GROMACS .gro file of C-alpha atoms in nm:
model
  285
    1SER     CA    1   0.017  -0.038  -0.015
    2LEU     CA    2   0.344   0.204   0.069
    3PHE     CA    3   0.411   0.131  -0.296
    4ILE     CA    4   0.088   0.186  -0.398
    5SER     CA    5   0.028   0.569  -0.249
    6PHE     CA    6   0.386   0.700  -0.349
    7HIS     CA    7   0.312   0.611  -0.687
    8LEU     CA    8  -0.049   0.781  -0.694
    9THR     CA    9   0.137   1.059  -0.496
   10THR     CA   10   0.416   1.111  -0.780
   11ARG     CA   11   0.126   1.103  -1.076
   12LEU     CA   12  -0.034   1.358  -0.861
   13ILE     CA   13   0.276   1.630  -0.848
   14SER     CA   14   0.372   1.493  -1.268
   15TRP     CA   15  -0.008   1.650  -1.288
   16VAL     CA   16   0.053   1.967  -1.049
   17ILE     CA   17   0.343   2.051  -1.258
   18ILE     CA   18   0.205   1.994  -1.654
   19ARG     CA   19  -0.087   2.231  -1.491
   20ILE     CA   20   0.115   2.452  -1.326
   21LYS     CA   21   0.300   2.480  -1.660
   22LYS     CA   22   0.089   2.514  -1.916
   23SER     CA   23  -0.072   2.802  -1.740
   24LEU     CA   24   0.296   2.930  -1.749
   25ASN     CA   25   0.284   2.886  -2.101
   26PHE     CA   26  -0.073   3.055  -2.118
   27VAL     CA   27   0.088   3.369  -1.936
   28VAL     CA   28   0.419   3.389  -2.167
   29TYR     CA   29   0.145   3.376  -2.514
   30ILE     CA   30  -0.040   3.692  -2.312
   31LEU     CA   31   0.278   3.882  -2.235
   32GLU     CA   32   0.392   3.852  -2.537
   33ARG     CA   33   0.102   3.956  -2.725
   34THR     CA   34  -0.011   4.276  -2.474
   35PRO     CA   35   0.249   4.567  -2.399
   36ASP     CA   36   0.145   4.553  -2.072
   37LEU     CA   37  -0.019   4.356  -1.828
   38ASN     CA   38  -0.297   4.618  -1.749
   39ILE     CA   39  -0.338   4.553  -2.099
   40LEU     CA   40  -0.499   4.937  -2.240
   41TYR     CA   41  -0.417   5.071  -1.932
   42LYS     CA   42  -0.625   5.355  -2.112
   43GLU     CA   43  -0.553   5.596  -1.770
   44ALA     CA   44  -0.228   5.645  -1.753
   45SER     CA   45   0.037   5.964  -1.933
   46ARG     CA   46   0.257   5.716  -2.175
   47LYS     CA   47   0.196   5.422  -2.339
   48PRO     CA   48   0.517   5.220  -2.371
   49LEU     CA   49   0.498   5.018  -2.693
   50LYS     CA   50   0.708   4.874  -2.856
   51GLY     CA   51   0.843   5.039  -3.178
   52MET     CA   52   0.691   5.324  -3.111
   53TYR     CA   53   0.925   5.586  -2.789
   54ASN     CA   54   0.693   5.886  -2.726
   55LEU     CA   55   0.337   5.759  -2.787
   56ARG     CA   56   0.141   5.965  -2.452
   57ASP     CA   57  -0.208   6.078  -2.361
   58LEU     CA   58  -0.378   6.432  -2.357
   59GLY     CA   59  -0.543   6.320  -2.060
   60GLY     CA   60  -0.515   6.415  -1.692
   61LEU     CA   61  -0.422   6.785  -1.705
   62PRO     CA   62  -0.526   6.983  -1.481
   63THR     CA   63  -0.631   7.290  -1.665
   64THR     CA   64  -0.698   7.682  -1.465
   65THR     CA   65  -1.112   7.580  -1.432
   66GLY     CA   66  -1.086   7.293  -1.211
   67LYS     CA   67  -1.129   7.033  -1.488
   68ILE     CA   68  -0.948   6.793  -1.650
   69THR     CA   69  -0.826   6.674  -1.922
   70LYS     CA   70  -1.005   6.333  -2.069
   71TYR     CA   71  -0.768   5.978  -2.109
   72GLY     CA   72  -0.863   5.787  -2.423
   73ARG     CA   73  -0.957   6.029  -2.683
   74ILE     CA   74  -0.653   6.191  -2.822
   75LEU     CA   75  -0.324   6.048  -2.835
   76ARG     CA   76   0.047   6.234  -2.974
   77SER     CA   77   0.347   6.026  -3.038
   78ASP     CA   78   0.623   5.989  -3.266
   79GLU     CA   79   0.575   5.790  -3.577
   80PRO     CA   80   0.437   5.413  -3.617
   81ALA     CA   81   0.657   5.287  -3.836
   82GLY     CA   82   0.769   4.925  -3.875
   83LEU     CA   83   0.596   4.862  -3.552
   84PRO     CA   84   0.544   4.444  -3.486
   85ASP     CA   85   0.213   4.293  -3.483
   86VAL     CA   86   0.197   4.294  -3.111
   87SER     CA   87   0.184   4.741  -3.107
   88ILE     CA   88  -0.047   4.693  -3.419
   89ASP     CA   89  -0.331   4.537  -3.205
   90TYR     CA   90  -0.284   4.758  -2.962
   91LEU     CA   91  -0.371   5.105  -3.078
   92ARG     CA   92  -0.632   4.863  -3.271
   93ARG     CA   93  -0.771   4.730  -2.952
   94PHE     CA   94  -0.732   5.060  -2.784
   95PRO     CA   95  -0.926   5.170  -3.008
   96VAL     CA   96  -0.741   5.387  -3.230
   97ARG     CA   97  -0.945   5.509  -3.515
   98LEU     CA   98  -0.767   5.779  -3.655
   99SER     CA   99  -0.445   5.860  -3.747
  100ILE     CA  100  -0.331   6.163  -3.836
  101ASP     CA  101   0.004   6.188  -4.051
  102LEU     CA  102   0.204   6.540  -4.012
  103ARG     CA  103   0.471   6.370  -4.197
  104SER     CA  104   0.581   6.527  -4.550
  105PRO     CA  105   0.561   6.326  -4.813
  106SER     CA  106   0.897   6.244  -4.833
  107GLU     CA  107   0.917   6.161  -4.476
  108ARG     CA  108   0.596   5.937  -4.497
  109ASN     CA  109   0.783   5.774  -4.840
  110GLU     CA  110   1.112   5.676  -4.618
  111ARG     CA  111   0.942   5.542  -4.330
  112PRO     CA  112   0.552   5.455  -4.476
  113SER     CA  113   0.326   5.379  -4.148
  114SER     CA  114   0.233   5.014  -3.971
  115LEU     CA  115  -0.147   5.184  -3.929
  116THR     CA  116  -0.216   5.242  -4.307
  117ALA     CA  117  -0.301   4.865  -4.365
  118ILE     CA  118  -0.524   4.826  -4.054
  119PRO     CA  119  -0.866   4.823  -4.212
  120GLU     CA  120  -0.999   4.960  -3.837
  121ILE     CA  121  -0.795   5.233  -3.888
  122SER     CA  122  -0.786   5.536  -4.059
  123GLU     CA  123  -0.520   5.722  -4.222
  124ARG     CA  124  -0.537   6.112  -4.281
  125HIS     CA  125  -0.178   6.302  -4.401
  126LEU     CA  126  -0.170   6.676  -4.324
  127PRO     CA  127   0.183   6.775  -4.291
  128SER     CA  128   0.190   7.066  -4.044
  129ILE     CA  129   0.472   7.301  -4.226
  130SER     CA  130   0.460   7.341  -4.605
  131ASP     CA  131   0.815   7.237  -4.796
  132SER     CA  132   0.914   7.635  -4.763
  133ILE     CA  133   0.911   7.625  -4.394
  134LEU     CA  134   1.123   7.302  -4.381
  135HIS     CA  135   1.375   7.512  -4.572
  136GLU     CA  136   1.365   7.839  -4.348
  137LEU     CA  137   1.364   7.552  -4.059
  138VAL     CA  138   1.767   7.419  -4.256
  139ASN     CA  139   1.815   7.744  -4.288
  140MET     CA  140   1.762   7.879  -3.902
  141VAL     CA  141   2.070   7.605  -3.767
  142ASP     CA  142   2.284   7.820  -3.951
  143ARG     CA  143   2.206   8.062  -3.655
  144ASP     CA  144   2.400   8.075  -3.309
  145SER     CA  145   2.092   8.048  -3.100
  146HIS     CA  146   2.040   7.763  -2.814
  147SER     CA  147   1.648   7.799  -2.884
  148ILE     CA  148   1.649   7.723  -3.260
  149LEU     CA  149   1.329   7.469  -3.231
  150GLY     CA  150   1.131   7.803  -3.023
  151ASP     CA  151   1.199   8.002  -3.327
  152PHE     CA  152   1.154   7.727  -3.562
  153TYR     CA  153   0.808   7.662  -3.349
  154ILE     CA  154   0.716   8.078  -3.348
  155TYR     CA  155   0.793   8.064  -3.790
  156MET     CA  156   0.519   7.776  -3.799
  157ILE     CA  157   0.269   7.970  -3.558
  158ASP     CA  158   0.329   8.276  -3.809
  159HIS     CA  159   0.388   8.128  -4.135
  160SER     CA  160   0.183   7.751  -4.138
  161ALA     CA  161  -0.198   7.889  -4.041
  162ALA     CA  162  -0.337   7.672  -4.254
  163GLU     CA  163  -0.208   7.361  -4.182
  164LEU     CA  164  -0.199   7.388  -3.863
  165ILE     CA  165  -0.584   7.486  -3.886
  166ALA     CA  166  -0.637   7.189  -4.140
  167VAL     CA  167  -0.504   6.882  -3.866
  168LEU     CA  168  -0.750   7.099  -3.568
  169LYS     CA  169  -1.051   7.066  -3.787
  170ALA     CA  170  -0.988   6.713  -3.880
  171ILE     CA  171  -0.975   6.632  -3.504
  172ALA     CA  172  -1.330   6.809  -3.440
  173GLU     CA  173  -1.533   6.669  -3.765
  174TYR     CA  174  -1.478   6.323  -3.624
  175ASP     CA  175  -1.669   6.161  -3.435
  176PRO     CA  176  -1.477   5.997  -3.104
  177ARG     CA  177  -1.808   5.758  -3.058
  178ASP     CA  178  -1.560   5.581  -3.335
  179GLY     CA  179  -1.273   5.550  -3.105
  180ALA     CA  180  -0.928   5.710  -3.038
  181ILE     CA  181  -0.708   5.991  -3.240
  182LEU     CA  182  -0.356   5.981  -3.297
  183TYR     CA  183  -0.198   6.221  -3.430
  184HIS     CA  184   0.209   6.216  -3.503
  185CYS     CA  185   0.514   6.332  -3.669
  186VAL     CA  186   0.866   6.141  -3.724
  187GLN     CA  187   1.017   6.227  -3.322
  188GLY     CA  188   0.701   6.323  -3.206
  189LYS     CA  189   0.804   6.683  -3.062
  190ASP     CA  190   0.823   6.940  -3.304
  191ARG     CA  191   0.529   6.957  -3.552
  192THR     CA  192   0.319   6.740  -3.306
  193GLY     CA  193   0.414   6.905  -3.007
  194VAL     CA  194   0.308   7.280  -3.151
  195ILE     CA  195  -0.062   7.122  -3.203
  196SER     CA  196  -0.024   6.925  -2.863
  197ALA     CA  197   0.007   7.347  -2.712
  198LEU     CA  198  -0.246   7.498  -2.935
  199LEU     CA  199  -0.509   7.195  -2.766
  200LEU     CA  200  -0.376   7.225  -2.415
  201MET     CA  201  -0.411   7.646  -2.468
  202LEU     CA  202  -0.708   7.629  -2.599
  203VAL     CA  203  -0.862   7.399  -2.287
  204ASN     CA  204  -0.664   7.604  -2.018
  205VAL     CA  205  -0.382   7.412  -1.936
  206ARG     CA  206  -0.129   7.598  -1.759
  207ASP     CA  207   0.197   7.729  -1.970
  208GLU     CA  208   0.433   7.497  -1.716
  209ASP     CA  209   0.220   7.192  -1.761
  210ILE     CA  210   0.189   7.224  -2.161
  211VAL     CA  211   0.600   7.287  -2.149
  212ALA     CA  212   0.633   6.926  -1.894
  213ASN     CA  213   0.498   6.799  -2.130
  214TYR     CA  214   0.716   6.892  -2.426
  215GLN     CA  215   1.042   6.911  -2.241
  216ILE     CA  216   0.909   6.493  -2.141
  217SER     CA  217   0.964   6.392  -2.551
  218TYR     CA  218   1.377   6.327  -2.463
  219THR     CA  219   1.321   6.129  -2.197
  220TYR     CA  220   1.098   5.964  -2.375
  221LEU     CA  221   1.288   5.903  -2.708
  222ARG     CA  222   1.690   5.915  -2.550
  223PRO     CA  223   1.706   5.544  -2.615
  224LYS     CA  224   1.620   5.674  -3.027
  225VAL     CA  225   1.798   5.938  -3.070
  226ASP     CA  226   2.115   5.965  -2.820
  227PRO     CA  227   2.278   5.616  -3.052
  228ILE     CA  228   2.293   5.912  -3.341
  229ALA     CA  229   2.364   6.216  -3.158
  230ASP     CA  230   2.780   6.234  -3.249
  231LEU     CA  231   2.592   6.183  -3.616
  232TYR     CA  232   2.513   6.580  -3.580
  233PRO     CA  233   2.706   6.853  -3.575
  234LYS     CA  234   2.763   7.057  -3.213
  235ASN     CA  235   2.520   7.331  -3.325
  236MET     CA  236   2.235   7.064  -3.455
  237ARG     CA  237   2.230   6.855  -3.150
  238GLN     CA  238   1.942   7.073  -2.940
  239MET     CA  239   1.723   6.903  -3.250
  240LEU     CA  240   1.720   6.608  -3.102
  241ARG     CA  241   1.641   6.655  -2.811
  242SER     CA  242   1.282   6.901  -2.661
  243ASP     CA  243   1.461   7.152  -2.395
  244TYR     CA  244   1.213   7.298  -2.235
  245TRP     CA  245   1.294   7.682  -2.307
  246ASN     CA  246   1.224   7.615  -2.692
  247MET     CA  247   0.885   7.585  -2.605
  248GLU     CA  248   0.849   7.823  -2.332
  249ARG     CA  249   0.993   8.072  -2.574
  250PHE     CA  250   0.704   7.980  -2.802
  251LEU     CA  251   0.387   8.050  -2.548
  252THR     CA  252   0.572   8.389  -2.462
  253TYR     CA  253   0.547   8.462  -2.797
  254PHE     CA  254   0.263   8.352  -2.873
  255HIS     CA  255   0.029   8.531  -2.631
  256GLU     CA  256   0.237   8.874  -2.657
  257GLN     CA  257   0.212   8.871  -3.062
  258HIS     CA  258  -0.160   8.655  -3.076
  259GLY     CA  259  -0.389   8.660  -2.825
  260PRO     CA  260  -0.609   8.407  -2.633
  261VAL     CA  261  -0.527   8.118  -2.817
  262ASP     CA  262  -0.943   8.093  -2.998
  263GLU     CA  263  -0.916   8.419  -3.107
  264TYR     CA  264  -0.594   8.294  -3.282
  265LEU     CA  265  -0.817   8.000  -3.461
  266ILE     CA  266  -1.090   8.208  -3.588
  267ARG     CA  267  -0.895   8.495  -3.742
  268HIS     CA  268  -0.703   8.224  -3.926
  269GLY     CA  269  -1.054   7.935  -3.991
  270MET     CA  270  -1.223   7.785  -3.689
  271LYS     CA  271  -1.534   7.822  -3.608
  272PRO     CA  272  -1.658   7.876  -3.297
  273ARG     CA  273  -1.830   7.584  -3.309
  274GLU     CA  274  -1.538   7.336  -3.388
  275LEU     CA  275  -1.344   7.546  -3.133
  276ASP     CA  276  -1.656   7.369  -2.845
  277ILE     CA  277  -1.648   7.046  -2.968
  278LEU     CA  278  -1.312   7.051  -2.944
  279ARG     CA  279  -1.308   7.163  -2.545
  280GLN     CA  280  -1.629   6.924  -2.508
  281ARG     CA  281  -1.328   6.589  -2.667
  282LEU     CA  282  -1.088   6.763  -2.508
  283LEU     CA  283  -1.284   6.769  -2.114
  284LEU     CA  284  -1.419   6.557  -1.847
  285PRO     CA  285  -1.759   6.730  -1.753
   0.00000   0.00000   0.00000
């Protein structure tokens, strides 16, 4: 009887080990296909997907009116190019339903978006700057300035209003019941940063929070850009960063030269109703 008991105990232990292995294999299977144990983690600012370094939610920011921006409505990011299936699946299930590409045609051709072929995600190509402004950026690099990007953002707001308004109109026209909007450029800090600043100013997010939302881009982008920094001349390396003074310079100039953001947007073609829609989309009641 002792032998039989030992035999049964051994079989039971073997069965338990097999079940544990199967359970662990299932957990590994899930982890390999989801970015985090909290599968969608909507109420989080940064969403660290493989292949995307600077994907962030505009939710969770306090305003001067005592409200908070909504999570899960509008995402800002670097380019979604060359994404693995796990990241594409995350964006599809989030669900992102509109992707706005702010890059130039040449940038799109060099690094096509991984979202283009996803049936559930519509894509709009709305370059936020013209070729002439890109040329002006090249000229700015030759200047002896520690705020080249700040100067560039100012140039954008003064000379690329039509392109910026087109992006904001596309966001206002979209039905949020379909899912979230994602807009992106290459690194998700410059063109994307200006669009984000306009949206956040519109809902009365404080300047210091807008600056912080901009500045943190470099922290997340460092694994991507630091290895290539030495390939750039010293005066151009600041272009890879998101130094706080660039956004501070932009915001100071904007307030002094253009006044309230809603007046600037209306002057350049936005309708008051569209601004109300954007506010409703971004703010918790």
